[in-house]
Amino acid sequence: MTSSTPTMFAAPVREALERIPPLWPLSRFVAVNPFMGLSKMNFQEAASVLHQSIGASLAMPPSFYRERYRSGLITLEDLEKSILESLPEASSNKDSLGALIADLIASLQSPSWDVPKVSTFPLPSTFLDTAHGSHWVSFASDEISKWCTAYFDQGQALWSFPWKGMPLFTAWKEASSLDCNPEISGITGWRNLVSDLPDDPIQVIEEAALKLNIPAEHAANTFHALLLGIGGWAGYLQFLAHEKQLRGEKKDSLVDLLAIRMVYEFALQSAFSENMALTPSSPSSLQSMATLPAAHLIWQRAHECAMQRNLFAKLASISTSFSNDLPPAFQAIFCIDVRSEIFRRSLEKVAPQCQTIGFAGFFGFPIELVPAGETNGTPQCPVLLKPAERVFEHSSHESLRTLGFRKRVTSTWKSFKSSAVSSFVFVEMAGLGFLPKLIRDLLHRPKTSSSSYCGSSLDITSIPVENQIAMAAGALRHLGLSKGGISRIVLICGHGSSTKNNPYGSSLDCGACGGHTGEANARTAAAILNNPAVRLGLAEKGVLIPEQTWFLGALHNTTTDEVTLFDKESAPVSHQKEIENLEENLLQAGILARKDRSPLLGLDPLSPDLKKAVRDRSQDWSQVRPEWGLAGNYAFIAAPRERTKGIDLEGRVFLNDYCHAEDQDEATLELLLSAPVVVASWINLQYFASTVDNTRFGSGDKTIHNVAGLLGVYEGNGGDIRTGLPFQSVHDGKEWRHDPVRLHVCVEAPKESIDRILKKQPSVAELVSNQWIHLFAMSESNRTFEKSDGLGGWTEESPQLETQPFYSGNAVTAR
């Protein structure tokens, strides 16, 4: 390569990098919108780009929609509505509309969608694989993943990568210049080629792009496609860039990764130039794929229309006027997580005089938790935020010296077990010693209760009192409690999951707490709100907490539906009886919630041993489905609880309590739309992507996962680290447990208010206008819903209490 540094590819490189969504490591795995970098495109255009780049699909196979159409879940009205949204001109000709409907129904008989693959630009690896049956695309992915695993290893490997201190591209260059594997595999001259590379990754990318004759108009999509081919590592590097950005730093290793991937293409061209004749694909084909709606996207939208119709019918089916002048016996604040909907509904049944409240599970306290004996902490807040304060954990069972020694021994022991030298010897040496534990695990007999989480205390004294007051005031305001109406007992209940042998365990914890349990946030919130100095400061701001009110932190184990109360011993003696009654109510609510969830777990809801069966399931190290997490999520409702109370929302709806009348400056509405709604859409779209195309956006078969560098998982022994959810998280082996639909956001607020917020939050407006979420203004009666186009336009969507007759046009064949 020459030493010149062309700049014509700088903009396409940046565009490609911005399209990559971050991937959090296993210890903090949280749901991420896999299409985040494509949100500037509309859904249909992004579907086209992804199909062109990697052959991805954003819809289910025809059999999925055929079954739902035959069963009546998708009606002809849903299909017609979808057509008219995609092709408004069809409304002017009923005959052509009928013919189109008939064609769409007929298309469901095909085993798969007939969508031609249009490549962005035929690179050497794809050309050779297609023309000669080789496997160069997977070879490049395997090689890059091998070096990334070594470079970014978090302590799993006993032997450290020698060039860890260098930038990624430099380290890879040093290692690859000594690697014979590419030459053995057929890439002649590999080591010399790598040794001669410039040190600047940008220069490498641009010179390689020129050598490969990549047209400028195809460059962004081509670079994007290459990064998607190693999307797991690309996502992890984007995560590192995100973390640096939160700290005000700027260093992007993702460009190093793209340079490395480009080198493999250049090397293949150099080695096999006589076997290739590369020509760019037709721009007209690309344009047609981006503008014409295909059958699979029309059926996908019809499926969403059906889900929307059923949701609106549920909301409109009950009276929303609840007359209850009695103050609540207690208040219980839960996360908006869909699993909390089941428990809230159960608690309201056993304790009708309670008031439950839905709020993001970090409860407005963005903290960093520093574990006992450690100096570095973990963020306990949404990944969009930076922790504001540090909270320290103190062990109540052992001294810091003993704790530190135990952690060092544990770390050394884990390193010994995973060492390449000792892995086989370890089995012979320690096998019999592990026999009792293996037998106990096989019999599903945990040593301790799965609901026992904490043996430590939290120290909040490092947070200045004025900051405690500010956080408390903000939390109470957004909870709607700053104007009074606070009970004697207020439960602040975070959530977490208890599972065994589960690399994806943190995905079952609280996304609002950064992929951790909500215990620390709930306890911190309670401690601050109980602090007399904080209450005095709040009173000076006009926020009054009754003197007799006591806040109590708790944790809901979503796998077993058990709730653990924390710091009960600190509560006044005068409140002990009420706390005992609360515990009994939580116990009874757990029984109802387990019965509600048990059919989806394959358990008998009437079994007298249901609690034990659910707990044993959570402790079974061979169980690939200890719980269903957020599978099934499809809607977000921001309204007073009275609008949804009494409705069985099946644990599929995010519930955020919101009263617009109390939100005078609409600060809570802005927070709601810009934070919880965005996080919920991330969760929704990750489940969506892991369902419609698990091969490309999920993580495949959980039973053959191997942990890579404690960062992610391989499916098998190598390749790229996987990005999304395992197949077992969305499918039970027989049926889908997640309906892939984009999030339906229903907000009880005036349209004008929502429009004002969208103008102030253009990134949220973009999600709406580009159809990544469906946003509705909801009336107090639950009988009027108007859909926003994100640009100030609204369309009324009146709920249908009864299913309308099927379309009876002659062009449509009977089911």
Short mmCIF file of N, CA and C in Angstrom, two decimals, residues 91-92 206 341 464 480 521 605 618 694 707 775:
data_model
loop_
_atom_site.label_atom_id
_atom_site.label_comp_id
_atom_site.label_asym_id
_atom_site.label_seq_id
_atom_site.Cartn_x
_atom_site.Cartn_y
_atom_site.Cartn_z
N SER A 91 -56.60 3.12 -1.78
CA SER A 91 -57.94 3.44 -1.29
C SER A 91 -58.85 3.97 -2.40
N SER A 92 -58.27 4.44 -3.49
CA SER A 92 -59.08 5.05 -4.57
C SER A 92 -59.68 4.03 -5.52
N GLU A 206 -9.17 3.47 3.93
CA GLU A 206 -9.35 4.21 2.68
C GLU A 206 -8.51 3.63 1.55
N GLU A 341 -46.43 -5.98 36.24
CA GLU A 341 -47.88 -5.84 36.01
C GLU A 341 -48.63 -7.00 36.64
N PRO A 464 -23.85 14.07 49.66
CA PRO A 464 -24.17 15.30 50.41
C PRO A 464 -25.67 15.44 50.63
N GLY A 480 -45.59 11.59 41.48
CA GLY A 480 -46.88 12.20 41.77
C GLY A 480 -47.18 12.28 43.25
N ASN A 521 -31.01 0.38 44.67
CA ASN A 521 -31.78 1.61 44.42
C ASN A 521 -32.96 1.73 45.37
N PRO A 605 -51.06 -24.86 37.80
CA PRO A 605 -51.36 -23.75 38.72
C PRO A 605 -52.07 -24.20 39.99
N SER A 618 -35.91 -22.25 39.28
CA SER A 618 -34.96 -21.14 39.26
C SER A 618 -33.56 -21.58 39.65
N ASN A 694 -33.48 -14.66 14.60
CA ASN A 694 -32.59 -14.99 15.72
C ASN A 694 -31.18 -15.30 15.25
N VAL A 707 -18.89 -19.03 27.05
CA VAL A 707 -18.58 -17.66 27.42
C VAL A 707 -17.24 -17.26 26.81
N LEU A 775 -47.14 5.81 18.65
CA LEU A 775 -47.46 6.69 19.78
C LEU A 775 -48.90 7.18 19.68
#
